[in-house]
C-alpha positions as a Markdown table, in Angstrom:
| # | Residue | x | y | z |
|---|---|---|---|---|
| 1 | Met | 16.9 | -18.7 | 8.4 |
| 2 | Thr | 19.7 | -17.3 | 11.0 |
| 3 | Thr | 19.8 | -17.9 | 14.7 |
| 4 | Thr | 21.0 | -15.0 | 17.1 |
| 5 | Ser | 23.7 | -17.2 | 19.0 |
| 6 | Ser | 24.2 | -16.0 | 22.5 |
| 7 | Gly | 20.2 | -15.4 | 23.5 |
| 8 | Phe | 18.7 | -12.7 | 25.6 |
| 9 | Ala | 19.0 | -13.9 | 29.4 |
| 10 | Leu | 15.8 | -14.3 | 31.1 |
| 11 | Gly | 16.5 | -15.8 | 34.4 |
| 12 | Glu | 17.1 | -19.4 | 33.7 |
| 13 | His | 15.5 | -18.9 | 30.2 |
| 14 | Ala | 16.9 | -17.6 | 27.3 |
| 15 | Val | 15.4 | -16.0 | 23.9 |
| 16 | His | 16.8 | -16.4 | 20.3 |
| 17 | Ala | 15.6 | -14.7 | 17.6 |
| 18 | Ile | 15.2 | -17.0 | 14.2 |
| 19 | Val | 15.8 | -14.4 | 11.2 |
| 20 | Asp | 13.6 | -15.5 | 8.4 |
| 21 | Glu | 14.3 | -12.6 | 6.4 |
| 22 | Asp | 16.5 | -9.6 | 7.2 |
| 23 | Cys | 14.8 | -6.6 | 5.0 |
| 24 | Phe | 11.7 | -6.6 | 3.1 |
| 25 | Glu | 10.3 | -2.9 | 1.5 |
| 26 | Ile | 7.0 | -1.8 | 1.5 |
| 27 | Asp | 5.5 | 1.8 | 0.5 |
| 28 | Leu | 5.0 | 3.8 | 3.4 |
| 29 | Ala | 1.5 | 5.1 | 1.5 |
| 30 | Arg | 0.8 | 1.2 | 1.3 |
| 31 | Met | 1.9 | 0.3 | 5.0 |
| 32 | Phe | 0.4 | 3.2 | 6.6 |
| 33 | Pro | -2.1 | 5.0 | 4.5 |
| 34 | Asp | -2.3 | 8.1 | 7.1 |
| 35 | Ala | 1.1 | 8.6 | 7.6 |
| 36 | Asp | 2.6 | 11.9 | 7.0 |
| 37 | Pro | 5.9 | 11.9 | 4.9 |
| 38 | Asp | 7.3 | 15.3 | 6.1 |
| 39 | Ala | 6.2 | 14.7 | 9.6 |
| 40 | Leu | 7.9 | 11.3 | 9.6 |
| 41 | Ala | 11.5 | 12.9 | 8.1 |
| 42 | Val | 12.1 | 15.0 | 11.3 |
| 43 | Tyr | 12.9 | 11.4 | 12.9 |
| 44 | Asp | 16.2 | 10.6 | 10.9 |
| 45 | Trp | 17.0 | 7.8 | 13.6 |
| 46 | Leu | 15.0 | 5.9 | 11.3 |
| 47 | Asp | 16.7 | 6.3 | 8.4 |
| 48 | Pro | 17.9 | 3.8 | 6.9 |
| 49 | Trp | 17.4 | 1.1 | 9.2 |
| 50 | His | 13.8 | 0.9 | 9.8 |
| 51 | Tyr | 12.4 | 3.7 | 6.9 |
| 52 | Ala | 14.1 | 5.3 | 4.1 |
| 53 | Ile | 13.1 | 8.6 | 3.9 |
| 54 | Ala | 14.4 | 9.4 | 0.3 |
| 55 | Thr | 12.5 | 6.8 | -1.3 |
| 56 | Arg | 9.5 | 6.5 | 1.5 |
| 57 | Arg | 10.1 | 3.0 | 2.1 |
| 58 | Ile | 9.4 | 0.9 | 5.2 |
| 59 | Arg | 12.1 | -1.7 | 6.1 |
| 60 | Leu | 10.8 | -4.4 | 8.5 |
| 61 | Gly | 12.3 | -8.0 | 9.2 |
| 62 | Met | 10.9 | -11.2 | 9.7 |
| 63 | His | 11.6 | -14.0 | 12.4 |
| 64 | Ser | 10.5 | -16.5 | 15.0 |
| 65 | Phe | 11.1 | -16.2 | 18.4 |
| 66 | Leu | 12.9 | -19.5 | 20.5 |
| 67 | Val | 12.4 | -19.5 | 24.4 |
| 68 | Arg | 14.5 | -22.1 | 25.9 |
| 69 | Thr | 13.8 | -22.8 | 29.7 |
| 70 | Pro | 15.0 | -25.5 | 31.7 |
| 71 | Ser | 12.1 | -27.9 | 30.7 |
| 72 | Leu | 10.6 | -26.1 | 27.5 |
| 73 | Asn | 11.8 | -25.6 | 24.1 |
| 74 | Ile | 9.1 | -22.8 | 22.8 |
| 75 | Leu | 8.6 | -21.3 | 19.5 |
| 76 | Val | 6.7 | -18.1 | 18.9 |
| 77 | Asp | 5.4 | -17.0 | 15.3 |
| 78 | Met | 6.0 | -19.3 | 12.6 |
| 79 | Cys | 7.0 | -16.9 | 9.5 |
| 80 | Val | 5.8 | -17.7 | 6.0 |
| 81 | Gly | 7.5 | -21.3 | 5.5 |
| 82 | Asp | 9.0 | -23.5 | 2.4 |
| 83 | His | 6.8 | -24.8 | -0.5 |
| 84 | Lys | 3.6 | -22.9 | 0.5 |
| 85 | Glu | 1.2 | -21.8 | -2.5 |
| 86 | Arg | 1.0 | -18.0 | -2.1 |
| 87 | Pro | 0.3 | -16.7 | -5.7 |
| 88 | Ala | -1.0 | -13.5 | -4.5 |
| 89 | His | 2.3 | -12.8 | -2.8 |
| 90 | Ser | 5.1 | -13.6 | -5.1 |
| 91 | Ala | 7.6 | -13.1 | -2.5 |
| 92 | Trp | 6.3 | -15.7 | -0.4 |
| 93 | Asn | 5.3 | -18.2 | -3.2 |
| 94 | Arg | 7.0 | -21.7 | -3.1 |
| 95 | Arg | 9.9 | -20.5 | -1.0 |
| 96 | Ser | 12.5 | -22.9 | -0.5 |
| 97 | Gly | 15.9 | -23.0 | 1.4 |
| 98 | Ala | 14.7 | -20.8 | 4.3 |
| 99 | Ser | 14.6 | -23.7 | 6.6 |
| 100 | Leu | 13.8 | -23.3 | 10.5 |
| 101 | Ile | 14.8 | -27.0 | 11.0 |
| 102 | Ala | 18.4 | -26.0 | 9.7 |
| 103 | Ser | 18.4 | -23.2 | 12.0 |
| 104 | Leu | 17.0 | -25.2 | 14.9 |
| 105 | Ala | 19.9 | -28.0 | 14.0 |
| 106 | Ala | 22.2 | -25.3 | 13.9 |
| 107 | Ile | 21.7 | -24.8 | 17.8 |
| 108 | Gly | 21.3 | -28.2 | 18.6 |
| 109 | Leu | 17.6 | -28.8 | 18.4 |
| 110 | Ala | 15.7 | -31.5 | 16.4 |
| 111 | Pro | 11.8 | -30.8 | 15.6 |
| 112 | Glu | 10.9 | -33.2 | 18.2 |
| 113 | Asp | 12.8 | -31.3 | 20.7 |
| 114 | Ile | 10.2 | -28.3 | 20.0 |
| 115 | Asp | 7.3 | -28.7 | 23.2 |
| 116 | Leu | 5.4 | -25.7 | 22.3 |
| 117 | Val | 4.5 | -23.4 | 19.4 |
| 118 | Phe | 2.4 | -20.2 | 20.1 |
| 119 | Cys | 0.9 | -18.1 | 17.3 |
| 120 | Thr | 0.5 | -14.7 | 18.1 |
| 121 | His | -1.9 | -14.9 | 15.2 |
| 122 | Leu | -2.8 | -16.7 | 12.2 |
| 123 | His | -1.9 | -14.4 | 9.3 |
| 124 | Ala | 0.4 | -16.4 | 6.9 |
| 125 | Asp | 3.9 | -14.9 | 7.7 |
| 126 | His | 3.2 | -16.1 | 11.2 |
| 127 | Val | 2.2 | -19.8 | 10.7 |
| 128 | Gly | 4.1 | -21.1 | 7.7 |
| 129 | Trp | 6.4 | -23.5 | 9.5 |
| 130 | Asn | 3.4 | -24.5 | 11.6 |
| 131 | Thr | 3.2 | -27.1 | 8.6 |
| 132 | Gln | 6.0 | -29.0 | 6.2 |
| 133 | Leu | 5.2 | -31.1 | 3.2 |
| 134 | Val | 5.8 | -34.9 | 3.3 |
| 135 | Asp | 4.6 | -37.0 | 0.6 |
| 136 | Gly | 2.2 | -34.5 | -0.8 |
| 137 | Arg | 0.9 | -33.8 | 2.5 |
| 138 | Trp | 1.1 | -30.9 | 5.0 |
| 139 | Val | 1.9 | -32.4 | 8.5 |
| 140 | Pro | 2.7 | -30.6 | 11.7 |
| 141 | Thr | 6.6 | -29.7 | 11.7 |
| 142 | Phe | 7.0 | -30.5 | 15.3 |
| 143 | Pro | 5.6 | -34.0 | 16.1 |
| 144 | Arg | 5.7 | -33.6 | 20.0 |
| 145 | Ala | 4.7 | -29.9 | 20.2 |
| 146 | Arg | 1.3 | -28.3 | 21.4 |
| 147 | Tyr | 0.4 | -25.6 | 19.3 |
| 148 | Ala | -1.3 | -22.6 | 21.3 |
| 149 | Met | -3.6 | -20.4 | 19.1 |
| 150 | Gly | -6.0 | -17.8 | 20.4 |
| 151 | Arg | -9.7 | -18.9 | 20.7 |
| 152 | Glu | -11.1 | -16.0 | 19.0 |
| 153 | Glu | -8.8 | -15.9 | 16.1 |
| 154 | Leu | -9.2 | -19.7 | 15.3 |
| 155 | Thr | -13.3 | -19.0 | 15.8 |
| 156 | Tyr | -12.7 | -16.0 | 13.4 |
| 157 | Trp | -10.8 | -17.7 | 10.4 |
| 158 | Ala | -13.0 | -20.7 | 10.7 |
| 159 | Ala | -15.9 | -18.2 | 9.8 |
| 160 | Gln | -14.3 | -16.9 | 6.9 |
| 161 | Ala | -13.4 | -20.4 | 5.7 |
| 162 | Ser | -16.9 | -21.1 | 5.7 |
| 163 | Thr | -18.5 | -18.4 | 3.9 |
| 164 | Ser | -16.0 | -18.2 | 1.1 |
| 165 | Ala | -16.5 | -19.9 | -2.0 |
| 166 | Gln | -13.0 | -20.5 | -2.1 |
| 167 | Pro | -12.1 | -21.5 | 1.3 |
| 168 | Glu | -8.5 | -22.9 | -0.1 |
| 169 | Thr | -7.6 | -19.5 | -0.8 |
| 170 | Ile | -8.4 | -17.7 | 3.0 |
| 171 | Asn | -5.2 | -15.8 | 4.2 |
| 172 | His | -3.3 | -16.5 | 1.0 |
| 173 | Gly | -4.3 | -20.3 | 1.8 |
| 174 | Ala | -2.3 | -20.5 | 4.9 |
| 175 | Tyr | -5.6 | -21.4 | 6.9 |
| 176 | Ala | -6.0 | -24.6 | 4.4 |
| 177 | Asp | -2.2 | -25.4 | 4.6 |
| 178 | Ser | -0.8 | -24.0 | 8.1 |
| 179 | Val | -3.9 | -24.2 | 10.4 |
| 180 | Leu | -6.3 | -26.8 | 9.4 |
| 181 | Pro | -3.7 | -29.6 | 9.6 |
| 182 | Val | -2.5 | -28.9 | 13.2 |
| 183 | Leu | -6.4 | -29.1 | 13.7 |
| 184 | Ala | -6.7 | -32.4 | 12.1 |
| 185 | Ser | -3.4 | -33.6 | 14.2 |
| 186 | Gly | -5.2 | -33.2 | 17.5 |
| 187 | Gln | -1.9 | -30.7 | 18.7 |
| 188 | Ala | -3.8 | -27.5 | 18.7 |
| 189 | Met | -4.9 | -26.1 | 21.8 |
| 190 | Glu | -7.0 | -22.6 | 22.3 |
| 191 | Val | -6.1 | -20.5 | 24.7 |
| 192 | Ala | -7.2 | -16.9 | 25.6 |
| 193 | Pro | -6.3 | -13.7 | 27.5 |
| 194 | Gly | -5.2 | -14.8 | 30.9 |
| 195 | Asp | -4.8 | -18.3 | 30.5 |
| 196 | Ser | -1.0 | -19.8 | 31.6 |
| 197 | Leu | 0.9 | -22.8 | 30.8 |
| 198 | Phe | 3.5 | -22.5 | 33.3 |
| 199 | Thr | 4.4 | -20.2 | 36.3 |
| 200 | Gly | 5.7 | -17.0 | 34.8 |
| 201 | Gln | 3.8 | -17.3 | 31.6 |
| 202 | Arg | 0.6 | -15.7 | 30.5 |
| 203 | Phe | -1.4 | -14.5 | 27.4 |
| 204 | Thr | -2.5 | -11.3 | 27.1 |
| 205 | Asp | -5.3 | -9.6 | 24.7 |
| 206 | Leu | -3.7 | -7.4 | 21.9 |
| 207 | Ala | -6.7 | -7.8 | 19.4 |
| 208 | Gly | -6.6 | -5.4 | 16.8 |
| 209 | His | -4.4 | -6.5 | 13.9 |
| 210 | Thr | -6.6 | -9.1 | 13.9 |
| 211 | Pro | -9.7 | -9.7 | 16.3 |
| 212 | Gly | -7.8 | -12.5 | 18.0 |
| 213 | His | -4.6 | -11.4 | 18.3 |
| 214 | Leu | -3.0 | -12.3 | 21.4 |
| 215 | Gly | 0.6 | -11.4 | 23.2 |
| 216 | Met | 2.4 | -13.6 | 25.5 |
| 217 | Glu | 4.5 | -12.4 | 28.5 |
| 218 | Ile | 7.4 | -14.7 | 30.0 |
| 219 | Ser | 9.0 | -14.0 | 33.1 |
| 220 | Gly | 12.8 | -14.7 | 34.5 |
| 221 | Gly | 14.8 | -13.4 | 36.9 |
| 222 | Asp | 14.1 | -9.8 | 37.3 |
| 223 | Arg | 13.0 | -9.2 | 33.6 |
| 224 | Thr | 9.7 | -9.9 | 31.7 |
| 225 | Val | 9.4 | -10.0 | 27.7 |
| 226 | Leu | 6.1 | -9.6 | 26.0 |
| 227 | Phe | 5.9 | -11.4 | 22.5 |
| 228 | Cys | 3.8 | -8.9 | 20.8 |
| 229 | Gly | 3.3 | -10.3 | 17.3 |
| 230 | Asp | 2.2 | -7.4 | 15.1 |
| 231 | Ala | 0.5 | -5.3 | 17.9 |
| 232 | Ile | 3.7 | -3.0 | 16.5 |
| 233 | His | 5.3 | -3.4 | 13.2 |
| 234 | Ser | 8.0 | -0.7 | 13.1 |
| 235 | Pro | 9.6 | 1.5 | 15.6 |
| 236 | Leu | 7.8 | 4.5 | 13.5 |
| 237 | Gln | 4.9 | 3.8 | 15.2 |
| 238 | Leu | 6.5 | 4.8 | 18.5 |
| 239 | Pro | 6.7 | 8.6 | 17.8 |
| 240 | Phe | 3.3 | 8.0 | 16.2 |
| 241 | Pro | 1.8 | 5.4 | 18.0 |
| 242 | Asp | -1.9 | 5.6 | 16.9 |
| 243 | Leu | -0.6 | 5.0 | 13.1 |
| 244 | Ser | -2.4 | 1.3 | 12.3 |
| 245 | Ser | -1.3 | -0.4 | 9.3 |
| 246 | Ala | -3.4 | -1.1 | 6.4 |
| 247 | Phe | -3.2 | -5.0 | 7.1 |
| 248 | Cys | -5.1 | -4.2 | 10.5 |
| 249 | Ser | -8.7 | -5.9 | 10.8 |
| 250 | Asp | -9.7 | -2.9 | 12.9 |
| 251 | Arg | -7.1 | 0.0 | 12.7 |
| 252 | Ala | -8.8 | 1.9 | 15.5 |
| 253 | Gln | -8.6 | -0.7 | 17.7 |
| 254 | Ser | -5.2 | -1.6 | 16.9 |
| 255 | Ala | -4.1 | 1.7 | 18.0 |
| 256 | Arg | -5.8 | 1.6 | 21.2 |
| 257 | Thr | -4.5 | -1.6 | 22.0 |
| 258 | Arg | -0.8 | -0.4 | 21.0 |
| 259 | Arg | -1.0 | 2.5 | 23.3 |
| 260 | Ala | -2.4 | 0.4 | 26.2 |
| 261 | Met | 0.6 | -1.9 | 25.5 |
| 262 | Leu | 3.1 | 0.6 | 25.2 |
| 263 | Asp | 2.2 | 2.5 | 28.2 |
| 264 | Glu | 1.9 | -0.7 | 30.3 |
| 265 | Ala | 5.9 | -1.4 | 28.6 |
| 266 | Ala | 7.1 | 1.9 | 29.5 |
| 267 | Glu | 5.7 | 1.7 | 33.5 |
| 268 | Arg | 6.7 | -1.9 | 34.0 |
| 269 | Gly | 9.9 | -2.0 | 32.0 |
| 270 | Leu | 9.0 | -5.1 | 29.8 |
| 271 | Trp | 11.2 | -6.1 | 26.8 |
| 272 | Leu | 9.0 | -6.0 | 23.8 |
| 273 | Cys | 9.5 | -9.0 | 21.4 |
| 274 | Pro | 7.8 | -7.4 | 18.2 |
| 275 | Ala | 7.8 | -9.9 | 15.1 |
| 276 | His | 8.9 | -7.3 | 12.3 |
| 277 | Phe | 11.5 | -5.1 | 14.0 |
| 278 | Arg | 15.0 | -5.1 | 12.4 |
| 279 | Gly | 18.3 | -4.9 | 14.1 |
| 280 | Glu | 17.4 | -5.0 | 17.9 |
| 281 | Arg | 14.6 | -7.3 | 18.1 |
| 282 | Ile | 13.9 | -7.4 | 21.7 |
| 283 | Val | 13.6 | -3.8 | 22.9 |
| 284 | Arg | 12.3 | -1.6 | 25.9 |
| 285 | Ile | 10.4 | 1.3 | 25.6 |
| 286 | Ala | 10.1 | 4.9 | 27.4 |
| 287 | Arg | 7.5 | 7.5 | 27.2 |
| 288 | Gln | 8.7 | 10.7 | 25.2 |
| 289 | Gly | 5.4 | 13.5 | 25.9 |
| 290 | Glu | 2.2 | 11.7 | 24.1 |
| 291 | Ala | 4.3 | 9.2 | 22.2 |
| 292 | Tyr | 7.3 | 6.6 | 23.0 |
| 293 | Arg | 10.8 | 6.3 | 22.3 |
| 294 | Leu | 13.4 | 3.0 | 22.3 |
| 295 | Arg | 14.7 | 2.9 | 25.8 |
| 296 | Asp | 18.7 | 2.5 | 26.0 |
C-alpha cells in the first residue's frame, strides 16, 4: 500500500488516498454485461487508464481513504486485508505485504490513533483491514476505533449467514473474519442515512450495489466530499450512467442511485471519492447532455 503525500484540503481537514492496488483488470462483459463495446470505443479518453479499448478490459484501482480532522482520524473502506482465506478469488487469497498499518506508520499514525472506521458496504474488498490475525484469531485492527456500518447492510448479511449451510463462506468469508469479530468486540456502531457523528458529517443512502450501501459526506471550508464506495465503479459510467456492474445486488436500483448521486454532485459541486477510480481518486462531475463527465 502507498499513501498520497500532500492530501486533499478540506478546510481544516485533509483527505488522503491509501492505495492498496493501483490496477487490476476485469473483462468488460463480466463487469458490465449490458455494455456496448462499440459505443465505449468513442470515449478514447478512457483508454488506457480506465478501459483498454483493444482488449475490452476494465482497469480499476483499490484504495482506502484517510480523513484527518483536528480531533479525529477516520478511515473509509478497508480493502482486502492480509492473510484472508479467499479461495474463490485467487488475487485476494492469503495476501501479505500490502500492509495498511505500514502505510499509516509512514505518515505517523499507529492503529491506536484511528478513531473511526466507516465501511460503505460489507463486500470483501471493503472490510478486509477491519481485522488482523493475532495468535490465530481475527481481532479488530484498530483497538480504539468505532466501526460504523450500515444498519440495513448488517441486517442483510446476518440474514444471508443465518440461512446458509456454510455461513463461513458468505461474502468470500469476509462476514466471518472481517465483520463478526468487530461485532463481538463491541466496537461496531450501526448507522443509517441521515445520521451524523460530528458537525459537517452525515451518512447518505446509496443503496443498490448492496441493499444497505451508504455514503458519507464531510464538509470543510468551501468543499464537501462524498465517499461513495461502489455507487460508481469506473469513469466509463459517467457517459453511461445506467450501466450497473454484475456485482450489484439490484442493478436497476444501483442505476437510479447513481444518477441521483451524479445529479446532486453536479448541482452542488461535490467532490466524489469512489473506491475504485484510478489516477484522480477525488473528482468533480459536470452534466453533459443526459449523462456526465469529469469536471476540470
